Amino acid sequence: MIDSPQNQHVKLFRSLAEAKHRRETGLFALEGRRLIQEALQAGAELVWAAYDPEQFTGPEADRVLLGLIQAGVEVLEITPRALAAMSHTESPPGIAAVARIKSGPASPPLPASRLSPLASSPAWALGAWEIRDPGNMGTLVRIAHALGAEAVIALGHCVDFYDPKVVRASMGSVLWVPLLEVALPAKAGVAPIIPGDWHVVAADMAAPVACDEAEYPERCLLLVGSEAHGLPEAALCLAELLVSIPMPGGAESLNAAVAAGIIAFQISRKLARPEAGK
Amino acid sequence: MIDSPQNQHVKLFRSLAEAKHRRETGLFALEGRRLIQEALQAGAELVWAAYDPEQFTGPEADRVLLGLIQAGVEVLEITPRALAAMSHTESPPGIAAVARIKSGPASPPLPASRLSPLASSPAWALGAWEIRDPGNMGTLVRIAHALGAEAVIALGHCVDFYDPKVVRASMGSVLWVPLLEVALPAKAGVAPIIPGDWHVVAADMAAPVACDEAEYPERCLLLVGSEAHGLPEAALCLAELLVSIPMPGGAESLNAAVAAGIIAFQISRKLARPEAGK
């Protein structure tokens, strides 16, 4: 039974709140029954799990513990004191686990092979441009997952996909969607990061084409900027298609994740029913 | 120059973080240049404003101060110490103001007059069902504002529209959109809260009609539930139209505000171009 806040598992788990330690170890942290269940379903490689036998009980809990054991994951017991010492949340749920990160940083250009689905089928991906807010990033990954994106690509200096707050805000979608990180080259130009048969789409409130009237290319990379700054010139220059969200009400803008959701929905529907857009 | 944390203005402002004090005084708090500028543009009744003459400077600041004076608002100077004592944010911007709440609780049924736009024009409103999270509520009000809703109606026990966190998350949209609060009657049934010529629309992932293929009635009340619990049976029972958001990717769900944005966008577009839906 793990009890000491100085235990090595406790110290490792706590350290995974920091990007530096995630990079060094190639591991990330998961807390709570739903996320761990999701990780099992997604076939994530879990290294170990620790649960409080007093708090983590009931049929749902038993199912998760059984799933962990069947998957060959080391399952440890832990006291509330040690669980509280390692948790990244204010009220730790009764179970936590450590998993291995699948994706890693890629160099530009984007590996086209990782963005190429079955030949001839239309596809889209979401490009997160310098998104620093973990809540926004998690919500974007959740949108990408729900609406069938091939991948989410973190462009430039973004919050890490495996930050515990991103993992939580994504509701586990980081476990399902292929994730790529691509550094932006210096000022020389960013065009080389996009594979040749992909076409960049971006939102621009001044664009004359409404997002629900646009014809989307068969390989769409939807770029989304941060809540505070939107997309910079360097990103807008890459776009072959700019679309707007008509706002009859007069607000200056929508929340960045909501705007991304509206456009991503249009793309996913048009790709699913190509005749509808014509 | 206000300097004491015990000053009456400081104490009043600080107290407005609590719903009880907002109800008692009929006032709410605004912080930062953009929100106060928005309040002036929206014609909100500002009672007084206080700014730190060292921090709140520059042409944009001057314009806001001039606007306040021209609107006959009492403008006070305040020290950083007093500003920090009254602020609801961690790093207080250099200006804060107190404004009068326009809307108030209404008894069911909803006052149809407040939901009836110009005769014969289509319209929609957003019904927030027991939304307790201030960030979600603010985002919903922002969606309603951007997409031209007639009103946002808080149904049941929701977070107050004038909570400082809701005001901030709405990016000032609470100053523009008509806001109503309606208590839910006890178990006897909630149907009487909806005026006769309005029709309730709700999202239901199992609904056979996709939100972009539905025909929306001319007076739509879109019900949105909380992130954690969604819409309860009592709310779904009210709906004359249930729509789904097709999710090809397999995520269980979208973030509640993103889902609301996607459906609200469909409604606002179909109402603007009725032929498109047919």
PDB file of C-alpha atoms in Angstrom, chain A residues 6-229:
ATOM      1  CA  GLN A   6       7.934  10.599  -1.059  1.00  0.00           C
ATOM      2  CA  ASN A   7       7.136   7.287  -2.761  1.00  0.00           C
ATOM      3  CA  GLN A   8       8.684   7.086  -6.242  1.00  0.00           C
ATOM      4  CA  HIS A   9       5.329   6.524  -8.002  1.00  0.00           C
ATOM      5  CA  VAL A  10       3.852   9.511  -6.177  1.00  0.00           C
ATOM      6  CA  LYS A  11       6.792  11.714  -7.105  1.00  0.00           C
ATOM      7  CA  LEU A  12       6.751  10.576 -10.741  1.00  0.00           C
ATOM      8  CA  PHE A  13       3.020  11.181 -11.094  1.00  0.00           C
ATOM      9  CA  ARG A  14       3.223  14.641  -9.533  1.00  0.00           C
ATOM     10  CA  SER A  15       6.131  15.576 -11.813  1.00  0.00           C
ATOM     11  CA  LEU A  16       4.015  14.807 -14.902  1.00  0.00           C
ATOM     12  CA  ALA A  17       2.173  18.096 -14.432  1.00  0.00           C
ATOM     13  CA  GLU A  18       5.224  19.653 -16.091  1.00  0.00           C
ATOM     14  CA  ALA A  19       5.935  19.431 -19.832  1.00  0.00           C
ATOM     15  CA  LYS A  20       9.647  18.979 -19.174  1.00  0.00           C
ATOM     16  CA  HIS A  21       9.076  15.797 -17.168  1.00  0.00           C
ATOM     17  CA  ARG A  22       6.582  14.447 -19.681  1.00  0.00           C
ATOM     18  CA  ARG A  23       9.167  14.917 -22.435  1.00  0.00           C
ATOM     19  CA  GLU A  24      11.944  13.301 -20.405  1.00  0.00           C
ATOM     20  CA  THR A  25       9.925  10.250 -19.403  1.00  0.00           C
ATOM     21  CA  GLY A  26       7.583   9.926 -22.424  1.00  0.00           C
ATOM     22  CA  LEU A  27       4.751   9.491 -19.927  1.00  0.00           C
ATOM     23  CA  PHE A  28       1.582  11.364 -19.002  1.00  0.00           C
ATOM     24  CA  ALA A  29      -0.917  11.254 -16.153  1.00  0.00           C
ATOM     25  CA  LEU A  30      -4.577  10.215 -16.130  1.00  0.00           C
ATOM     26  CA  GLU A  31      -6.989  10.667 -13.236  1.00  0.00           C
ATOM     27  CA  GLY A  32     -10.464   9.306 -12.650  1.00  0.00           C
ATOM     28  CA  ARG A  33     -12.467   6.302 -13.704  1.00  0.00           C
ATOM     29  CA  ARG A  34     -13.796   7.676 -16.985  1.00  0.00           C
ATOM     30  CA  LEU A  35     -10.425   8.701 -18.385  1.00  0.00           C
ATOM     31  CA  ILE A  36      -8.812   5.414 -17.431  1.00  0.00           C
ATOM     32  CA  GLN A  37     -11.715   3.459 -18.906  1.00  0.00           C
ATOM     33  CA  GLU A  38     -11.320   5.516 -22.072  1.00  0.00           C
ATOM     34  CA  ALA A  39      -7.583   4.756 -22.120  1.00  0.00           C
ATOM     35  CA  LEU A  40      -8.297   1.019 -21.912  1.00  0.00           C
ATOM     36  CA  GLN A  41     -10.821   1.247 -24.753  1.00  0.00           C
ATOM     37  CA  ALA A  42      -8.456   3.320 -26.872  1.00  0.00           C
ATOM     38  CA  GLY A  43      -5.695   0.746 -26.392  1.00  0.00           C
ATOM     39  CA  ALA A  44      -3.361   3.242 -24.736  1.00  0.00           C
ATOM     40  CA  GLU A  45      -0.246   1.763 -23.166  1.00  0.00           C
ATOM     41  CA  LEU A  46      -0.768   2.114 -19.411  1.00  0.00           C
ATOM     42  CA  VAL A  47       2.330   1.702 -17.280  1.00  0.00           C
ATOM     43  CA  TRP A  48       0.736   1.482 -13.849  1.00  0.00           C
ATOM     44  CA  ALA A  49      -2.430   2.479 -11.996  1.00  0.00           C
ATOM     45  CA  ALA A  50      -2.996   3.260  -8.317  1.00  0.00           C
ATOM     46  CA  TYR A  51      -6.365   3.280  -6.540  1.00  0.00           C
ATOM     47  CA  ASP A  52      -7.716   3.946  -3.071  1.00  0.00           C
ATOM     48  CA  PRO A  53      -9.554   0.713  -2.093  1.00  0.00           C
ATOM     49  CA  GLU A  54     -11.814   2.659   0.317  1.00  0.00           C
ATOM     50  CA  GLN A  55     -12.966   5.277  -2.201  1.00  0.00           C
ATOM     51  CA  PHE A  56     -12.798   3.453  -5.527  1.00  0.00           C
ATOM     52  CA  THR A  57     -15.561   0.876  -5.155  1.00  0.00           C
ATOM     53  CA  GLY A  58     -18.720  -0.328  -6.862  1.00  0.00           C
ATOM     54  CA  PRO A  59     -19.450  -2.319 -10.016  1.00  0.00           C
ATOM     55  CA  GLU A  60     -18.040   0.351 -12.393  1.00  0.00           C
ATOM     56  CA  ALA A  61     -14.827   0.511 -10.372  1.00  0.00           C
ATOM     57  CA  ASP A  62     -14.529  -3.279 -10.354  1.00  0.00           C
ATOM     58  CA  ARG A  63     -14.903  -3.367 -14.130  1.00  0.00           C
ATOM     59  CA  VAL A  64     -12.064  -0.877 -14.566  1.00  0.00           C
ATOM     60  CA  LEU A  65      -9.762  -2.737 -12.141  1.00  0.00           C
ATOM     61  CA  LEU A  66     -10.484  -5.996 -13.948  1.00  0.00           C
ATOM     62  CA  GLY A  67      -9.807  -4.339 -17.308  1.00  0.00           C
ATOM     63  CA  LEU A  68      -6.469  -3.051 -16.027  1.00  0.00           C
ATOM     64  CA  ILE A  69      -5.430  -6.452 -14.725  1.00  0.00           C
ATOM     65  CA  GLN A  70      -6.508  -8.172 -17.959  1.00  0.00           C
ATOM     66  CA  ALA A  71      -4.449  -5.645 -19.917  1.00  0.00           C
ATOM     67  CA  GLY A  72      -1.445  -6.587 -17.818  1.00  0.00           C
ATOM     68  CA  VAL A  73      -1.165  -3.208 -16.113  1.00  0.00           C
ATOM     69  CA  GLU A  74       0.514  -3.086 -12.695  1.00  0.00           C
ATOM     70  CA  VAL A  75      -2.262  -2.102 -10.231  1.00  0.00           C
ATOM     71  CA  LEU A  76      -1.218  -0.619  -6.886  1.00  0.00           C
ATOM     72  CA  GLU A  77      -3.175   0.350  -3.788  1.00  0.00           C
ATOM     73  CA  ILE A  78      -2.708   3.838  -2.426  1.00  0.00           C
ATOM     74  CA  THR A  79      -3.871   5.785   0.636  1.00  0.00           C
ATOM     75  CA  PRO A  80      -5.909   9.009   0.361  1.00  0.00           C
ATOM     76  CA  ARG A  81      -2.893  10.918   1.747  1.00  0.00           C
ATOM     77  CA  ALA A  82      -0.552   9.719  -0.999  1.00  0.00           C
ATOM     78  CA  LEU A  83      -3.252  10.130  -3.663  1.00  0.00           C
ATOM     79  CA  ALA A  84      -3.805  13.730  -2.583  1.00  0.00           C
ATOM     80  CA  ALA A  85      -0.057  14.359  -2.658  1.00  0.00           C
ATOM     81  CA  MET A  86       0.296  13.266  -6.280  1.00  0.00           C
ATOM     82  CA  SER A  87      -3.012  14.483  -7.743  1.00  0.00           C
ATOM     83  CA  HIS A  88      -3.276  17.383 -10.196  1.00  0.00           C
ATOM     84  CA  THR A  89      -6.859  18.094  -9.166  1.00  0.00           C
ATOM     85  CA  GLU A  90      -8.341  19.644  -6.059  1.00  0.00           C
ATOM     86  CA  SER A  91     -10.505  16.674  -5.154  1.00  0.00           C
ATOM     87  CA  PRO A  92      -8.663  13.616  -6.445  1.00  0.00           C
ATOM     88  CA  PRO A  93     -10.870  10.847  -7.787  1.00  0.00           C
ATOM     89  CA  GLY A  94     -10.031   7.428  -6.322  1.00  0.00           C
ATOM     90  CA  ILE A  95      -7.861   6.210  -9.184  1.00  0.00           C
ATOM     91  CA  ALA A  96      -4.911   7.489 -11.215  1.00  0.00           C
ATOM     92  CA  ALA A  97      -2.686   5.995 -13.894  1.00  0.00           C
ATOM     93  CA  VAL A  98       0.405   6.717 -15.922  1.00  0.00           C
ATOM     94  CA  ALA A  99       0.374   6.137 -19.695  1.00  0.00           C
ATOM     95  CA  ARG A 100       2.911   6.300 -22.487  1.00  0.00           C
ATOM     96  CA  ILE A 101       2.791   9.164 -25.008  1.00  0.00           C
ATOM     97  CA  LYS A 102       2.396   7.895 -28.562  1.00  0.00           C
ATOM     98  CA  SER A 103       3.019  10.995 -30.612  1.00  0.00           C
ATOM     99  CA  GLY A 104       6.082  13.166 -30.525  1.00  0.00           C
ATOM    100  CA  PRO A 105       7.402  16.314 -32.118  1.00  0.00           C
ATOM    101  CA  ALA A 106       7.737  16.117 -35.912  1.00  0.00           C
ATOM    102  CA  SER A 107       9.906  18.295 -38.096  1.00  0.00           C
ATOM    103  CA  PRO A 108       8.357  20.265 -40.911  1.00  0.00           C
ATOM    104  CA  PRO A 109       7.143  19.475 -43.473  1.00  0.00           C
ATOM    105  CA  LEU A 110       4.316  17.576 -41.864  1.00  0.00           C
ATOM    106  CA  PRO A 111       4.738  13.874 -42.519  1.00  0.00           C
ATOM    107  CA  ALA A 112       2.241  13.507 -45.355  1.00  0.00           C
ATOM    108  CA  SER A 113       1.946   9.813 -44.654  1.00  0.00           C
ATOM    109  CA  ARG A 114       0.431  10.583 -41.270  1.00  0.00           C
ATOM    110  CA  LEU A 115      -2.068  12.899 -42.860  1.00  0.00           C
ATOM    111  CA  SER A 116      -3.073  10.657 -45.724  1.00  0.00           C
ATOM    112  CA  PRO A 117      -6.086   8.519 -45.111  1.00  0.00           C
ATOM    113  CA  LEU A 118      -7.312   5.872 -47.494  1.00  0.00           C
ATOM    114  CA  ALA A 119      -6.798   6.974 -51.063  1.00  0.00           C
ATOM    115  CA  SER A 120      -9.674   8.892 -52.606  1.00  0.00           C
ATOM    116  CA  SER A 121     -11.601   9.405 -49.360  1.00  0.00           C
ATOM    117  CA  PRO A 122     -12.056  13.026 -48.266  1.00  0.00           C
ATOM    118  CA  ALA A 123     -10.549  14.001 -44.939  1.00  0.00           C
ATOM    119  CA  TRP A 124      -9.903  16.942 -42.681  1.00  0.00           C
ATOM    120  CA  ALA A 125      -7.492  17.796 -39.892  1.00  0.00           C
ATOM    121  CA  LEU A 126      -7.376  20.562 -37.311  1.00  0.00           C
ATOM    122  CA  GLY A 127      -4.323  22.815 -37.049  1.00  0.00           C
ATOM    123  CA  ALA A 128      -4.048  24.502 -33.633  1.00  0.00           C
ATOM    124  CA  TRP A 129      -1.957  27.650 -34.155  1.00  0.00           C
ATOM    125  CA  GLU A 130      -0.083  28.703 -31.028  1.00  0.00           C
ATOM    126  CA  ILE A 131      -2.892  27.681 -28.664  1.00  0.00           C
ATOM    127  CA  ARG A 132      -1.574  28.161 -25.136  1.00  0.00           C
ATOM    128  CA  ASP A 133      -4.751  27.753 -23.103  1.00  0.00           C
ATOM    129  CA  PRO A 134      -5.195  24.126 -21.938  1.00  0.00           C
ATOM    130  CA  GLY A 135      -8.990  24.383 -21.800  1.00  0.00           C
ATOM    131  CA  ASN A 136      -9.158  25.617 -25.396  1.00  0.00           C
ATOM    132  CA  MET A 137      -6.727  22.989 -26.630  1.00  0.00           C
ATOM    133  CA  GLY A 138      -8.652  20.188 -24.926  1.00  0.00           C
ATOM    134  CA  THR A 139     -11.937  21.434 -26.382  1.00  0.00           C
ATOM    135  CA  LEU A 140     -10.387  21.565 -29.869  1.00  0.00           C
ATOM    136  CA  VAL A 141      -9.143  17.975 -29.585  1.00  0.00           C
ATOM    137  CA  ARG A 142     -12.631  16.945 -28.461  1.00  0.00           C
ATOM    138  CA  ILE A 143     -14.157  18.685 -31.508  1.00  0.00           C
ATOM    139  CA  ALA A 144     -11.631  16.975 -33.802  1.00  0.00           C
ATOM    140  CA  HIS A 145     -12.450  13.594 -32.292  1.00  0.00           C
ATOM    141  CA  ALA A 146     -16.221  14.008 -32.425  1.00  0.00           C
ATOM    142  CA  LEU A 147     -16.221  15.318 -35.974  1.00  0.00           C
ATOM    143  CA  GLY A 148     -13.836  12.736 -37.369  1.00  0.00           C
ATOM    144  CA  ALA A 149     -10.618  14.690 -37.976  1.00  0.00           C
ATOM    145  CA  GLU A 150      -7.608  12.674 -39.175  1.00  0.00           C
ATOM    146  CA  ALA A 151      -5.351  14.449 -36.691  1.00  0.00           C
ATOM    147  CA  VAL A 152      -4.797  17.518 -34.575  1.00  0.00           C
ATOM    148  CA  ILE A 153      -1.569  19.335 -35.386  1.00  0.00           C
ATOM    149  CA  ALA A 154      -0.094  21.718 -32.831  1.00  0.00           C
ATOM    150  CA  LEU A 155       1.634  24.391 -34.874  1.00  0.00           C
ATOM    151  CA  GLY A 156       4.250  26.534 -33.178  1.00  0.00           C
ATOM    152  CA  HIS A 157       4.375  27.121 -29.449  1.00  0.00           C
ATOM    153  CA  CYS A 158       1.235  25.411 -28.135  1.00  0.00           C
ATOM    154  CA  VAL A 159       0.381  23.960 -24.748  1.00  0.00           C
ATOM    155  CA  ASP A 160       1.396  20.293 -24.681  1.00  0.00           C
ATOM    156  CA  PHE A 161      -1.391  17.808 -25.599  1.00  0.00           C
ATOM    157  CA  TYR A 162      -0.596  15.761 -22.490  1.00  0.00           C
ATOM    158  CA  ASP A 163      -0.893  18.577 -19.963  1.00  0.00           C
ATOM    159  CA  PRO A 164      -3.315  17.220 -17.326  1.00  0.00           C
ATOM    160  CA  LYS A 165      -5.710  20.126 -17.976  1.00  0.00           C
ATOM    161  CA  VAL A 166      -5.740  19.439 -21.727  1.00  0.00           C
ATOM    162  CA  VAL A 167      -6.357  15.743 -21.096  1.00  0.00           C
ATOM    163  CA  ARG A 168      -9.305  16.587 -18.816  1.00  0.00           C
ATOM    164  CA  ALA A 169     -10.803  19.260 -21.107  1.00  0.00           C
ATOM    165  CA  SER A 170     -10.563  16.830 -24.025  1.00  0.00           C
ATOM    166  CA  MET A 171     -12.608  14.319 -22.009  1.00  0.00           C
ATOM    167  CA  GLY A 172     -10.170  11.652 -23.090  1.00  0.00           C
ATOM    168  CA  SER A 173     -10.206  12.545 -26.795  1.00  0.00           C
ATOM    169  CA  VAL A 174      -6.388  12.969 -26.687  1.00  0.00           C
ATOM    170  CA  LEU A 175      -6.321   9.181 -26.304  1.00  0.00           C
ATOM    171  CA  TRP A 176      -8.074   8.667 -29.640  1.00  0.00           C
ATOM    172  CA  VAL A 177      -7.078  11.352 -32.125  1.00  0.00           C
ATOM    173  CA  PRO A 178      -3.624  11.202 -33.767  1.00  0.00           C
ATOM    174  CA  LEU A 179      -1.700  14.189 -32.409  1.00  0.00           C
ATOM    175  CA  LEU A 180       1.266  15.887 -34.053  1.00  0.00           C
ATOM    176  CA  GLU A 181       3.496  18.732 -32.962  1.00  0.00           C
ATOM    177  CA  VAL A 182       5.198  20.820 -35.615  1.00  0.00           C
ATOM    178  CA  ALA A 183       7.530  23.710 -34.928  1.00  0.00           C
ATOM    179  CA  LEU A 184       7.006  26.765 -37.111  1.00  0.00           C
ATOM    180  CA  PRO A 185      10.074  27.579 -39.183  1.00  0.00           C
ATOM    181  CA  ALA A 186      11.575  31.025 -38.690  1.00  0.00           C
ATOM    182  CA  LYS A 187      10.355  33.990 -40.693  1.00  0.00           C
ATOM    183  CA  ALA A 188      11.387  32.495 -44.063  1.00  0.00           C
ATOM    184  CA  GLY A 189       7.816  31.300 -44.533  1.00  0.00           C
ATOM    185  CA  VAL A 190       5.581  28.611 -43.183  1.00  0.00           C
ATOM    186  CA  ALA A 191       4.166  27.171 -46.415  1.00  0.00           C
ATOM    187  CA  PRO A 192       6.557  24.188 -46.477  1.00  0.00           C
ATOM    188  CA  ILE A 193       4.890  22.726 -43.386  1.00  0.00           C
ATOM    189  CA  ILE A 194       1.768  21.771 -45.357  1.00  0.00           C
ATOM    190  CA  PRO A 195       1.894  18.610 -47.514  1.00  0.00           C
ATOM    191  CA  GLY A 196       1.146  19.310 -51.176  1.00  0.00           C
ATOM    192  CA  ASP A 197      -2.272  17.697 -51.470  1.00  0.00           C
ATOM    193  CA  TRP A 198      -3.675  19.367 -48.337  1.00  0.00           C
ATOM    194  CA  HIS A 199      -5.442  22.715 -48.499  1.00  0.00           C
ATOM    195  CA  VAL A 200      -5.594  25.206 -45.672  1.00  0.00           C
ATOM    196  CA  VAL A 201      -8.936  26.646 -44.560  1.00  0.00           C
ATOM    197  CA  ALA A 202      -9.146  29.478 -42.041  1.00  0.00           C
ATOM    198  CA  ALA A 203     -11.862  31.589 -40.484  1.00  0.00           C
ATOM    199  CA  ASP A 204     -11.828  35.284 -41.245  1.00  0.00           C
ATOM    200  CA  MET A 205     -14.759  37.408 -40.179  1.00  0.00           C
ATOM    201  CA  ALA A 206     -14.322  39.603 -43.267  1.00  0.00           C
ATOM    202  CA  ALA A 207     -14.358  36.719 -45.767  1.00  0.00           C
ATOM    203  CA  PRO A 208     -17.200  36.973 -48.307  1.00  0.00           C
ATOM    204  CA  VAL A 209     -17.862  33.200 -48.297  1.00  0.00           C
ATOM    205  CA  ALA A 210     -20.047  31.916 -45.446  1.00  0.00           C
ATOM    206  CA  CYS A 211     -18.802  28.695 -43.879  1.00  0.00           C
ATOM    207  CA  ASP A 212     -22.025  26.871 -44.730  1.00  0.00           C
ATOM    208  CA  GLU A 213     -21.928  27.948 -48.381  1.00  0.00           C
ATOM    209  CA  ALA A 214     -18.279  27.157 -49.076  1.00  0.00           C
ATOM    210  CA  GLU A 215     -17.045  24.238 -51.136  1.00  0.00           C
ATOM    211  CA  TYR A 216     -14.316  22.558 -49.165  1.00  0.00           C
ATOM    212  CA  PRO A 217     -11.361  20.795 -50.761  1.00  0.00           C
ATOM    213  CA  GLU A 218     -11.084  17.037 -50.224  1.00  0.00           C
ATOM    214  CA  ARG A 219      -8.081  17.388 -47.897  1.00  0.00           C
ATOM    215  CA  CYS A 220      -8.827  20.264 -45.511  1.00  0.00           C
ATOM    216  CA  LEU A 221      -6.528  21.541 -42.798  1.00  0.00           C
ATOM    217  CA  LEU A 222      -8.635  23.904 -40.666  1.00  0.00           C
ATOM    218  CA  LEU A 223      -6.396  26.405 -38.868  1.00  0.00           C
ATOM    219  CA  VAL A 224      -7.619  27.736 -35.529  1.00  0.00           C
ATOM    220  CA  GLY A 225      -5.964  30.598 -33.648  1.00  0.00           C
ATOM    221  CA  SER A 226      -5.934  31.495 -29.996  1.00  0.00           C
ATOM    222  CA  GLU A 227      -8.821  33.134 -28.167  1.00  0.00           C
ATOM    223  CA  ALA A 228      -6.754  36.247 -27.477  1.00  0.00           C
ATOM    224  CA  HIS A 229      -4.922  36.770 -30.753  1.00  0.00           C
TER     225      HIS A 229
END
